[in-house]
Coordinates of C-alpha atoms and ligand atoms in Angstrom, one line a residue:
X2 CA -28.5 -39.0 -3.1
X3 CA -27.5 -35.5 -2.3
X4 CA -24.2 -34.2 -3.7
X5 CA -21.0 -34.2 -1.1
X6 CA -20.4 -30.7 -0.9
X7 CA -16.7 -29.3 -0.7
X8 CA -16.2 -25.5 0.1
X9 CA -13.1 -23.4 -0.1
X10 CA -12.4 -20.7 1.3
X11 CA -9.7 -18.5 -0.8
X12 CA -8.7 -18.3 -4.2
X13 CA -4.9 -17.9 -3.6
X14 CA -1.9 -20.3 -4.0
X15 CA -3.6 -23.0 -1.9
X16 CA -7.1 -22.6 -2.7
X17 CA -6.3 -22.7 -6.0
X18 CA -4.3 -25.8 -6.4
X19 CA -6.5 -27.7 -3.8
X20 CA -9.5 -27.2 -6.0
X21 CA -7.3 -28.5 -8.9
X22 CA -6.0 -31.3 -7.0
X23 CA -9.4 -32.5 -6.0
X24 CA -10.9 -31.9 -9.6
X25 CA -8.2 -33.9 -11.0
X26 CA -8.5 -36.7 -8.5
X27 CA -12.3 -36.9 -9.0
X28 CA -12.1 -36.8 -12.7
X29 CA -14.7 -33.7 -12.5
X30 CA -14.8 -31.6 -15.7
X31 CA -16.8 -28.4 -16.5
X32 CA -20.5 -29.4 -16.6
X33 CA -19.5 -32.9 -14.9
X34 CA -19.2 -32.9 -11.1
X35 CA -20.7 -36.4 -10.7
X36 CA -21.9 -36.7 -6.7
X37 CA -19.5 -33.9 -5.8
X38 CA -20.2 -30.2 -5.6
X39 CA -16.7 -28.4 -5.1
X40 CA -17.0 -24.6 -4.6
X41 CA -14.4 -22.0 -4.1
X42 CA -15.1 -18.7 -2.8
X43 CA -12.9 -15.3 -3.0
X44 CA -13.5 -11.7 -2.5
X45 CA -12.4 -11.4 -6.1
X46 CA -12.9 -13.3 -9.0
X47 CA -9.0 -13.4 -9.8
X48 CA -6.1 -15.4 -8.4
X49 CA -2.8 -13.1 -7.7
X50 CA 0.4 -14.4 -8.2
X51 CA 1.8 -12.4 -5.1
X52 CA 5.8 -12.7 -6.3
X53 CA 5.2 -11.0 -9.3
X54 CA 3.9 -7.8 -7.6
X55 CA 7.2 -6.3 -7.1
X56 CA 7.5 -6.7 -10.9
X57 CA 4.3 -4.9 -11.4
X58 CA 5.2 -2.1 -9.6
X59 CA 8.4 -1.4 -11.2
X60 CA 6.4 -1.7 -14.8
X61 CA 8.5 -5.0 -15.7
X62 CA 5.5 -7.2 -16.2
X63 CA 1.6 -5.8 -16.7
X64 CA -0.6 -6.0 -14.0
X65 CA -2.9 -8.5 -15.9
X66 CA -0.4 -10.8 -16.0
X67 CA 0.2 -11.2 -12.1
X68 CA -3.6 -12.4 -11.9
X69 CA -5.4 -15.0 -13.4
X70 CA -9.4 -15.5 -13.9
X71 CA -10.4 -18.0 -11.0
X72 CA -13.3 -19.4 -13.2
X73 CA -10.9 -20.3 -16.0
X74 CA -8.5 -21.7 -13.5
X75 CA -10.9 -24.3 -11.9
X76 CA -12.9 -26.2 -14.5
X77 CA -15.4 -28.3 -12.7
X78 CA -15.3 -26.2 -9.6
X79 CA -18.3 -23.7 -8.7
X80 CA -17.0 -20.0 -8.2
X81 CA -18.8 -17.7 -5.9
X82 CA -17.4 -14.0 -5.8
X83 CA -18.1 -13.5 -1.9
X84 CA -16.6 -12.6 1.4
X85 CA -17.1 -15.5 4.5
X86 CA -17.7 -13.9 7.6
X87 CA -18.4 -16.8 10.1
X88 CA -18.3 -20.2 10.3
X89 CA -20.7 -22.7 12.4
X90 CA -18.9 -25.6 13.2
X91 CA -22.1 -27.6 14.7
X92 CA -24.3 -26.8 12.0
X93 CA -21.6 -27.6 9.3
X94 CA -22.6 -23.8 8.1
X95 CA -20.7 -20.7 6.9
X96 CA -22.2 -17.0 6.3
X97 CA -20.9 -15.0 3.5
X98 CA -21.5 -11.5 2.2
X99 CA -21.7 -11.2 -1.9
X100 CA -23.4 -9.4 -4.5
X101 CA -22.9 -6.0 -4.9
X102 CA -25.2 -5.2 -1.8
X103 CA -23.2 -7.7 0.4
X104 CA -26.4 -9.3 1.6
X105 CA -25.3 -12.0 4.1
X106 CA -25.9 -15.8 3.1
X107 CA -25.7 -19.0 4.9
X108 CA -24.1 -22.1 2.9
X109 CA -23.8 -25.8 4.3
X110 CA -20.7 -28.0 3.8
X111 CA -20.1 -31.4 4.2
X112 CA -16.0 -30.7 4.0
X113 CA -14.6 -27.3 4.1
X114 CA -11.2 -26.4 3.4
X115 CA -10.1 -22.9 5.0
X116 CA -7.5 -21.2 2.5
X117 CA -7.8 -17.5 3.0
X118 CA -4.0 -16.5 3.7
X119 CA -2.9 -13.9 6.1
X120 CA -3.1 -9.9 5.4
X121 CA -0.6 -7.3 6.6
X122 CA -1.5 -6.2 10.2
X123 CA 0.4 -3.0 11.5
X124 CA -2.5 -2.0 13.7
X125 CA 0.3 -1.9 16.8
X126 CA 2.5 0.8 15.0
X127 CA 1.3 4.1 14.8
X128 CA 0.8 5.5 11.6
X129 CA 1.2 3.0 9.2
X130 CA -2.3 2.0 8.7
X131 CA -2.4 5.9 7.4
X132 CA 0.6 6.1 5.8
X133 CA 2.3 2.9 4.4
X134 CA 2.1 0.8 1.4
X135 CA 1.4 -2.8 1.9
X136 CA 1.9 -5.5 -1.5
X137 CA -0.3 -8.2 -1.2
X138 CA -3.2 -7.4 -4.1
X139 CA -3.2 -5.7 -7.5
X140 CA -4.6 -2.6 -6.0
X141 CA -1.5 -2.3 -3.8
X142 CA 0.8 -2.8 -6.8
X143 CA -1.3 0.1 -8.8
X144 CA -1.1 2.3 -5.8
X145 CA 2.6 2.0 -5.3
X146 CA 3.5 2.4 -8.7
X147 CA 1.6 5.5 -9.3
X148 CA 2.4 7.2 -5.9
X149 CA 6.3 6.8 -6.8
X150 CA 5.9 8.2 -10.3
X151 CA 3.7 10.9 -8.6
X152 CA 7.0 11.4 -6.2
X153 CA 9.2 11.6 -9.2
X154 CA 6.9 14.3 -11.2
X155 CA 6.7 16.4 -8.2
X156 CA 10.5 16.5 -7.3
X157 CA 11.0 17.1 -10.8
X158 CA 9.2 20.7 -10.5
X159 CA 9.4 21.9 -6.8
X160 CA 11.8 24.6 -5.8
X161 CA 11.7 23.2 -2.4
X162 CA 14.8 21.3 -1.5
X163 CA 13.5 19.9 1.7
X164 CA 10.0 18.6 0.0
X165 CA 12.5 17.1 -2.8
X166 CA 14.6 15.2 -0.4
X167 CA 11.4 14.1 0.8
X168 CA 9.8 12.8 -2.2
X169 CA 13.1 11.3 -3.1
X170 CA 13.4 9.2 -0.5
X171 CA 11.8 5.6 -0.6
X172 CA 11.8 3.5 2.7
X173 CA 11.1 -0.4 2.8
X174 CA 10.6 -2.2 5.9
X175 CA 11.5 -5.8 6.1
X176 CA 14.1 -7.5 4.4
X177 CA 12.6 -11.0 3.5
X178 CA 11.7 -12.1 0.0
X179 CA 9.1 -9.5 -0.6
X180 CA 11.1 -6.4 1.0
X181 CA 14.3 -7.2 -1.0
X182 CA 12.5 -7.8 -4.3
X183 CA 10.6 -4.8 -3.7
X184 CA 13.1 -2.3 -3.0
X185 CA 15.3 -3.9 -5.8
X186 CA 12.5 -3.4 -8.3
X187 CA 11.9 0.1 -6.8
X188 CA 15.6 1.1 -7.1
X189 CA 15.6 -0.4 -10.9
X190 CA 12.3 1.5 -11.7
X191 CA 13.5 4.7 -10.4
X192 CA 16.7 4.2 -12.1
X193 CA 15.7 3.2 -15.6
X194 CA 12.9 6.2 -15.4
X195 CA 15.0 8.9 -14.3
X196 CA 16.4 9.9 -17.8
X197 CA 12.6 11.3 -18.7
X198 CA 13.2 13.7 -15.5
X199 CA 15.8 16.2 -16.0
X200 CA 16.0 17.8 -13.1
X201 CA 16.7 15.0 -10.4
X202 CA 20.0 13.5 -10.4
X203 CA 21.0 10.0 -9.1
X204 CA 22.7 11.0 -6.3
X205 CA 19.3 12.8 -5.1
X206 CA 17.7 9.2 -4.8
X207 CA 17.6 7.7 -1.5
X208 CA 16.7 4.0 -1.3
X209 CA 16.4 2.5 2.0
X210 CA 15.7 -1.0 3.3
X211 CA 15.2 -1.0 7.2
X212 CA 15.7 -4.8 8.9
X213 CA 14.8 -5.5 12.5
X214 CA 17.2 -8.7 12.5
X215 CA 21.1 -8.5 12.1
X216 CA 21.0 -9.8 8.4
X217 CA 18.7 -9.8 5.2
X218 CA 16.9 -12.5 3.6
X219 CA 16.7 -15.1 6.9
X220 CA 15.3 -17.4 4.5
X221 CA 18.7 -17.8 2.7
X222 CA 21.9 -19.2 3.7
X223 CA 24.3 -16.3 5.4
X224 CA 26.8 -16.3 2.3
X225 CA 23.9 -15.7 -0.1
X226 CA 22.4 -13.2 2.1
X227 CA 25.9 -11.6 2.2
X228 CA 25.9 -11.4 -1.5
X229 CA 22.5 -10.1 -1.8
X230 CA 23.1 -7.2 0.8
X231 CA 26.8 -6.2 -1.1
X232 CA 25.0 -6.0 -4.5
X233 CA 22.3 -3.8 -2.9
X234 CA 24.7 -1.7 -1.3
X235 CA 26.9 -1.4 -4.4
X236 CA 23.9 -0.3 -6.4
X237 CA 22.9 2.3 -3.7
X238 CA 20.6 1.1 -1.3
X239 CA 21.0 1.9 2.4
X240 CA 20.4 -1.3 4.2
X241 CA 20.0 -0.6 7.6
X242 CA 20.0 -3.4 9.9
X243 CA 19.2 -3.9 13.3
X244 CA 16.7 -1.1 13.1
X245 CA 12.9 -0.8 12.6
X246 CA 10.1 1.9 12.0
X247 CA 8.1 2.6 15.1
X248 CA 6.1 5.5 13.6
X249 CA 5.2 7.0 10.6
X250 CA 3.1 10.4 9.9
X251 CA 2.8 12.2 6.5
X252 CA 6.0 13.5 6.2
X253 CA 8.1 11.2 7.9
X254 CA 9.1 7.6 9.6
X255 CA 11.0 7.3 12.9
X256 CA 13.4 4.4 13.7
X257 CA 13.5 2.7 17.2
X258 CA 16.4 5.0 18.4
X259 CA 14.6 8.3 17.5
X260 CA 15.9 8.9 14.0
X261 CA 13.7 10.6 11.9
X262 CA 13.7 9.6 8.2
X263 CA 11.8 12.4 5.9
X264 CA 9.9 10.6 3.4
X265 CA 6.5 10.4 1.6
X266 CA 6.9 6.7 0.6
X267 CA 6.9 4.2 3.3
X268 CA 6.2 0.5 2.1
X269 CA 5.6 -2.7 4.8
X270 CA 6.4 -6.2 4.1
X271 CA 6.2 -7.1 8.0
X272 CA 3.3 -7.5 10.1
X273 CA 2.1 -10.9 8.7
X274 CA -1.2 -11.3 10.9
X275 CA -4.3 -13.6 10.4
X276 CA -7.5 -12.5 8.2
X277 CA -10.5 -10.8 9.8
X278 CA -12.1 -14.4 9.5
X279 CA -9.3 -16.2 11.2
X280 CA -9.4 -14.2 14.3
X281 CA -13.2 -15.0 14.8
X282 CA -12.6 -19.0 14.2
X283 CA -13.3 -21.4 17.2
X284 CA -9.4 -22.7 16.6
X285 CA -6.4 -23.2 18.4
X286 CA -3.8 -21.0 16.9
X287 CA -0.1 -20.6 16.6
X288 CA 0.9 -16.8 16.2
X289 CA -2.4 -16.3 14.5
X290 CA -2.3 -19.0 12.6
X291 CA -4.8 -22.0 12.6
X292 CA -3.0 -25.2 13.9
X293 CA -3.5 -28.1 11.5
X294 CA -2.6 -31.6 12.1
X295 CA -0.1 -33.6 10.0
X296 CA -2.8 -34.5 7.8
X297 CA -3.9 -30.9 7.3
X298 CA -6.7 -31.5 8.9
X299 CA -7.9 -28.5 11.3
X300 CA -6.7 -29.7 14.8
X301 CA -9.8 -31.8 16.5
X302 CA -11.8 -31.5 13.4
X303 CA -12.7 -34.3 11.0
X304 CA -13.8 -32.4 7.9
X305 CA -12.3 -29.1 8.4
X306 CA -8.9 -28.7 6.6
X307 CA -6.5 -25.9 6.1
X308 CA -3.7 -24.8 4.1
X309 CA -1.0 -22.1 3.3
X310 CA -0.2 -19.1 5.2
X311 CA -3.4 -19.3 7.4
X312 CA -2.2 -22.8 8.8
X313 CA 0.5 -23.3 11.3
X314 CA 1.1 -26.9 9.7
X315 CA 4.0 -29.5 11.6
X316 CA 6.3 -30.6 9.2
X317 CA 7.8 -33.8 9.6
X318 CA 9.6 -32.9 13.1
X319 CA 7.5 -30.5 15.1
X320 CA 8.6 -27.3 13.2
X321 CA 5.7 -24.7 12.0
X322 CA 6.2 -24.4 7.7
X323 CA 6.7 -21.2 6.7
X324 CA 4.4 -18.8 4.9
X325 CA 5.7 -18.9 1.3
X326 CA 4.0 -20.0 -1.9
X327 CA 6.1 -23.2 -2.3
X328 CA 4.7 -24.4 1.0
X329 CA 1.1 -23.6 0.0
X330 CA 0.9 -25.6 -3.3
X331 CA 2.5 -28.5 -1.4
X332 CA 0.3 -28.5 1.3
X333 CA -3.0 -27.5 -1.0
X334 CA -1.9 -30.9 -2.9
X335 CA -1.6 -33.4 -0.1
X336 CA -4.8 -31.9 1.4
X337 CA -6.8 -32.5 -1.6
X338 CA -5.3 -36.1 -1.5
X339 CA -6.0 -36.7 1.9
X340 CA -9.4 -35.4 1.6
X341 CA -10.2 -37.5 -1.2
X342 CA -8.8 -40.6 0.5
X343 CA -11.0 -39.8 3.4
X344 CA -14.2 -39.7 1.2
X345 CA -13.3 -43.2 0.0
X346 CA -12.3 -44.7 3.4
X347 CA -8.4 -44.7 2.3
X348 CA -5.5 -44.2 4.7
X349 CA -4.2 -40.4 4.9
X350 CA -0.7 -39.5 4.5
X351 CA 1.7 -37.2 6.6
X352 CA 2.7 -33.8 5.3
X353 CA 6.5 -34.2 5.0
X354 CA 7.9 -31.7 2.5
X355 CA 11.6 -30.7 2.3
X356 CA 12.0 -27.4 -0.3
X357 CA 14.2 -27.8 -2.9
X358 CA 15.3 -24.2 -2.9
X359 CA 14.9 -20.6 -2.9
X360 CA 15.4 -17.9 -4.8
X361 CA 15.0 -14.1 -4.8
X362 CA 15.3 -11.6 -7.8
X363 CA 17.4 -8.1 -6.7
X364 CA 16.2 -6.4 -10.0
X365 CA 19.2 -5.1 -12.6
X366 CA 19.1 -8.9 -13.6
X367 CA 20.9 -10.2 -10.7
X368 CA 19.5 -12.5 -8.2
X369 CA 20.2 -15.2 -5.6
X370 CA 19.4 -18.9 -5.4
X371 CA 20.1 -21.8 -3.3
X372 CA 18.8 -25.3 -5.1
X373 CA 19.7 -28.9 -4.1
X374 CA 22.2 -27.2 -1.6
X375 CA 23.7 -25.6 -4.3
X376 CA 24.3 -21.3 -4.1
X377 CA 24.2 -19.3 -7.2
X378 CA 24.1 -15.7 -7.6
X379 CA 24.1 -13.1 -10.1
X380 CA 22.6 -13.4 -13.7
X381 CA 22.4 -17.5 -13.7
X382 CA 20.3 -17.0 -10.3
X383 CA 18.3 -14.3 -12.0
X384 CA 17.7 -16.5 -14.9
X385 CA 16.9 -19.7 -12.8
X386 CA 14.2 -17.0 -10.7
X387 CA 12.5 -16.1 -14.0
X388 CA 12.6 -19.4 -15.4
X389 CA 10.9 -20.9 -12.0
X390 CA 8.2 -18.4 -12.1
X391 CA 7.4 -18.7 -15.6
X392 CA 7.0 -22.5 -15.0
X393 CA 4.5 -21.9 -12.1
X394 CA 2.8 -19.2 -13.8
X395 CA -1.1 -20.7 -14.8
X396 CA -1.8 -20.9 -18.0
X397 CA 0.2 -20.9 -21.5
X398 CA -0.7 -17.4 -22.6
X399 CA 0.3 -16.0 -19.3
X400 CA 3.6 -17.6 -19.1
X401 CA 4.3 -16.0 -23.0
X402 CA 2.8 -13.2 -22.4
X403 CA 5.3 -12.6 -19.1
X404 CA 8.1 -14.2 -21.4
X405 CA 7.6 -11.6 -23.8
X406 CA 7.6 -8.6 -21.0
X407 CA 10.6 -9.7 -19.4
X408 CA 12.3 -10.2 -23.0
X409 CA 11.0 -6.7 -24.2
X410 CA 12.1 -5.0 -20.6
X411 CA 16.0 -5.7 -21.8
X412 CA 15.5 -3.9 -24.9
X413 CA 13.0 -1.4 -24.6
X414 CA 12.6 1.8 -21.9
X415 CA 10.5 1.4 -19.1
X416 CA 7.1 2.6 -19.1
X417 CA 6.7 5.8 -17.3
X418 CA 2.7 6.6 -17.4
X419 CA 1.0 7.4 -14.8
X420 CA -2.2 5.6 -14.7
X421 CA -5.1 7.2 -12.8
X422 CA -8.0 6.0 -11.8
X423 CA -10.9 8.3 -11.2
X424 CA -11.1 8.9 -7.7
X425 CA -14.5 7.3 -6.2
X426 CA -15.6 10.5 -4.4
X427 CA -17.0 9.9 -0.5
X428 CA -20.6 11.0 -1.8
X429 CA -22.5 10.4 -5.2
X430 CA -25.8 11.3 -6.2
X431 CA -28.4 8.6 -7.1
X432 CA -31.3 8.7 -8.9
X433 CA -34.3 6.3 -8.1
X434 CA -37.9 5.9 -10.0
X435 CA -41.1 5.6 -8.1
X436 CA -41.8 2.2 -6.8
X437 CA -37.6 1.4 -6.7
X438 CA -36.9 -0.1 -3.6
X439 CA -33.4 1.4 -2.0
X440 CA -33.4 -1.3 0.9
X441 CA -34.8 -4.6 2.2
X442 CA -34.5 -6.0 5.4
X443 CA -31.3 -8.1 6.0
X444 CA -29.0 -5.8 3.7
X445 CA -26.1 -3.7 4.6
X446 CA -26.2 -0.2 4.8
X447 CA -23.5 1.3 2.2
X448 CA -23.8 4.8 3.6
X449 CA -25.8 7.8 4.8
X450 CA -28.6 8.5 2.3
X451 CA -29.6 12.3 2.4
X452 CA -32.8 13.0 0.1
X453 CA -32.0 15.8 -2.3
X454 CA -35.4 15.9 -3.8
X455 CA -38.8 13.5 -4.0
X456 CA -40.1 11.5 -1.4
X457 CA -39.1 8.3 0.4
X458 CA -40.7 5.9 2.8
X459 CA -39.7 3.6 5.7
X460 CA -41.7 0.3 6.7
X461 CA -40.8 -2.2 9.2
X462 CA -40.3 -5.8 8.2
X463 CA -43.9 -6.8 8.6
X464 CA -45.1 -3.9 6.5
X465 CA -45.9 -1.1 8.9
X466 CA -45.8 2.1 8.1
X467 CA -43.1 4.2 9.9
X468 CA -42.4 7.1 8.2
X469 CA -42.0 9.3 5.1
X470 CA -38.8 11.1 4.1
X471 CA -38.7 14.3 2.9
X472 CA -35.9 16.5 1.2
X473 CA -33.0 17.4 3.6
X474 CA -34.2 14.1 5.7
X475 CA -31.5 11.1 5.8
X476 CA -31.6 7.7 6.9
X477 CA -29.4 4.8 6.9
X478 CA -27.2 6.3 10.0
X479 CA -29.2 4.3 12.5
X480 CA -27.9 0.8 11.0
X481 CA -24.2 2.1 10.3
X482 CA -24.2 3.3 14.3
X483 CA -25.2 -0.3 15.5
X484 CA -23.6 -2.2 12.8
X485 CA -26.2 -4.5 12.0
X486 CA -28.3 -5.0 8.8
X487 CA -31.1 -3.1 8.0
X488 CA -34.6 -4.6 9.8
X489 CA -37.0 -2.6 7.3
X490 CA -37.6 -1.5 4.0
X491 CA -37.1 1.7 1.9
X492 CA -38.8 2.7 -1.1
X493 CA -39.0 5.9 -3.2
X494 CA -42.8 6.8 -3.4
X495 CA -41.6 9.5 -6.3
X496 CA -38.6 10.0 -8.5
X497 CA -36.2 11.1 -6.1
X498 CA -32.7 12.0 -6.0
X499 CA -30.0 11.0 -2.8
X500 CA -27.0 12.1 -1.8
X501 CA -25.2 9.0 -0.5
X502 CA -22.1 9.3 1.8
X503 CA -19.9 6.4 1.7
X504 CA -20.4 4.2 4.9
X505 CA -16.4 4.2 5.7
X506 CA -16.4 8.0 5.5
X507 CA -19.3 8.7 7.2
X508 CA -18.2 6.4 10.1
X509 CA -14.8 8.3 10.4
X510 CA -16.7 11.8 10.6
X511 CA -19.3 10.1 13.1
X512 CA -16.5 8.9 15.2
X513 CA -14.3 11.9 14.8
X514 CA -17.0 14.9 15.5
X515 CA -18.8 14.3 18.9
X516 CA -21.4 16.8 18.1
X517 CA -22.5 14.8 14.9
X518 CA -22.7 12.1 17.4
X519 CA -25.0 13.6 19.8
X520 CA -26.9 14.8 16.7
X521 CA -27.6 11.0 15.6
X522 CA -28.3 10.0 18.9
X523 CA -31.1 12.6 19.4
X524 CA -32.4 11.6 16.1
X525 CA -32.5 8.2 16.5
X526 CA -34.0 8.7 19.9
X527 CA -37.0 10.6 18.7
X528 CA -37.5 8.9 15.2
X529 CA -37.7 5.3 16.4
X530 CA -39.8 3.3 18.7
X531 CA -38.0 1.4 21.4
X532 CA -38.1 -2.0 20.1
X533 CA -37.0 -0.9 16.7
X534 CA -33.8 0.4 18.6
X535 CA -33.2 -2.7 20.5
X536 CA -33.8 -5.1 17.7
X537 CA -31.0 -3.3 15.9
X538 CA -28.1 -3.5 18.9
X539 CA -28.9 -7.5 19.1
X540 CA -25.3 -9.2 18.4
X541 CA -24.9 -11.0 15.3
X542 CA -22.2 -12.7 13.4
X543 CA -22.0 -9.9 11.4
X544 CA -22.1 -7.2 14.3
X545 CA -19.2 -8.9 15.6
X546 CA -17.2 -9.1 12.2
X547 CA -18.2 -5.4 11.6
X548 CA -17.1 -4.5 15.2
X549 CA -14.0 -6.1 15.0
X550 CA -13.0 -4.5 11.7
X551 CA -13.5 -1.4 13.3
X552 CA -11.3 -1.7 16.3
X553 CA -8.4 -3.0 13.9
Ligands
FAD4 C1 5.5 -9.6 -2.3 C2 5.1 -10.8 -1.9 C3 6.2 -11.4 -2.7 C4 6.2 -12.8 -2.5 N1 7.3 -13.9 -3.1 C5 7.6 -15.0 -2.4 C6 8.6 -15.6 -3.2 O1 9.2 -15.4 -3.9 N2 8.5 -17.1 -2.7 C7 7.6 -17.7 -2.1 O2 7.5 -19.1 -1.8 N3 6.4 -16.8 -1.6 C8 6.6 -15.4 -2.0 N4 5.5 -14.9 -1.1 C9 4.5 -15.4 0.1 C10 3.5 -16.2 -1.2 O3 2.8 -15.4 -2.0 C11 2.4 -16.7 -0.1 O4 3.0 -17.6 0.6 C12 1.2 -17.4 -0.8 O5 0.5 -16.2 -1.7 C13 0.2 -17.9 0.3 O6 -1.0 -18.3 -0.4 P1 -2.1 -18.8 0.3 O7 -3.0 -19.5 -0.7 O8 -2.3 -19.4 1.6 O9 -2.9 -17.1 0.7 P2 -3.2 -16.2 -0.6 O10 -2.2 -16.1 -1.8 O11 -2.9 -14.8 0.1 O12 -4.9 -16.3 -1.0 C14 -5.8 -16.3 0.1 C15 -6.9 -15.7 -0.7 O13 -8.2 -15.9 0.4 C16 -8.8 -15.0 0.0 N5 -9.7 -14.3 1.1 C17 -9.2 -13.8 2.7 N6 -10.4 -13.7 3.1 C18 -11.2 -14.4 2.8 C19 -12.6 -14.6 3.0 N7 -13.2 -14.3 4.4 N8 -13.6 -15.3 2.5 C20 -13.4 -15.7 1.2 N9 -11.7 -15.3 0.4 C21 -10.9 -14.8 1.5 C22 -8.0 -13.7 -0.2 O14 -8.8 -12.6 -1.0 C23 -6.8 -14.5 -1.2 O15 -7.3 -14.6 -2.6 C24 5.3 -13.4 -1.4 C25 4.6 -13.0 -1.0 C26 4.6 -11.2 -1.2 C27 3.2 -10.5 -1.0

């Protein structure tokens, strides 16, 4: 008998806790999966503990301690590092991109769990995509931390007062949990590292928190939010309520009343939107989230389940649950229970959860919390917040490391090292030996290939010879232009040196320079037969996916 295939898309709070609960309920262990195949798919091989990201930025905890390897977290679950791009409900099949060449593959499922979370979508705000920092993954935390340290280094040596003011102005948009925790940690980080920057005075630092509503922390009671605001203001944070940032440029951001704030640092914690996959699925949505029923099934679908930030889940009343880790975890556990009950022909249970409380850290050993209706603030709330997260962290070793980091942070100065990653250039040379295949049919072209020396050969999918590519010739542009996978094979006839211009950078140039577009159009028209050109232009899930990514 073939195994029941349970596929989980997304390895965040909801996906990981669902996977763990399913293996627990089915008593699956590594190497022993009985009649079930449980598989989790995620684009990275680690789980991100997002609430700790502001602390990675400030250097309170080490970056590796805010993430955990998914394979270690999920014994009994098969892990696949890939990105799901499409779902065919009728065929019970998903399409994904995997491997370094991101080759499209199909995978069938009996039960599907959708937990891909949300992303920050600022596409409606001019300049945000180019000039704002977001905080969802480790890369984001690294980038923001390095940038802030870069601003301090630069501000310490510049003789230009206007530039100095811009470098020392930090703006955070959104005063929910993540915005408040981010500004609190930024403030603490800058404050504690200033001793190393003799030319910067603390009065020169501007920390601005911008909130569209009339209070910060709408998730908490007005009293605790007021406490948090007073605390931040007393520490020198400029809290601007009933305001929003409508535009960002390389040198400034603009409030909705037209006020210009000169800054090099804009962090956005607003604009939660659906991940690209969720926008393309044929399901009912509520404000971009997939509508679930009370049993955590996607509305109208018996074998597709959903939980976490991506899901609009009704909770007891018709209210939709908020996008928090607390809810993601509870939903995942309930979902796992219901899915197994469904497979075993048992009754399902409604999702109904009342949060026990909420808390936020304000930095500087202060916090606010509301637990079982009791409001706590200051140091006690800060301890409670830390204790809660220590308990939630996956694995004893991680808990111990984070606890030690927090303890040490109290006694030793902050680390102000700016760790630079070697920048990945737009263009890089690659060497291929005679006989090497650069592309096979069905692959995504990763860039424009320009031959420097040697000889390449292009053949169609049935092996028909198409052309020889000589030094100075290029290829790959047609697949990029049509957003399609390769339809032929490209191989090296001799040892060859190739310059590869990264796909995203080539696309930017292609879109911005009409003369380049004309050039490539004429080359395409003169080089390829009609049928090959039109074959590339056929729509496919991949074409739609890539095109969608383009428009955002
Ligand atoms: C800075 C910050 C601070 C926060 N603080 C708090 C807090 O104090 N308290 C609280 O309760 N909540 C907090 N949250 C919110 C909390 O982190 C989220 O609610 C929670 O992470 C949601 O879990 P999820 O599993 O739904 O999504 P995520 O944790 O975002 O995980 C989704 C996963 O799916 C993957 N994925 C996406 N698309 C695909 C695809 N096409 N194919 C395969 N995989 C895919 C993603 O890469 C990701 O790994 C905070 C969030 C942030 C960003």
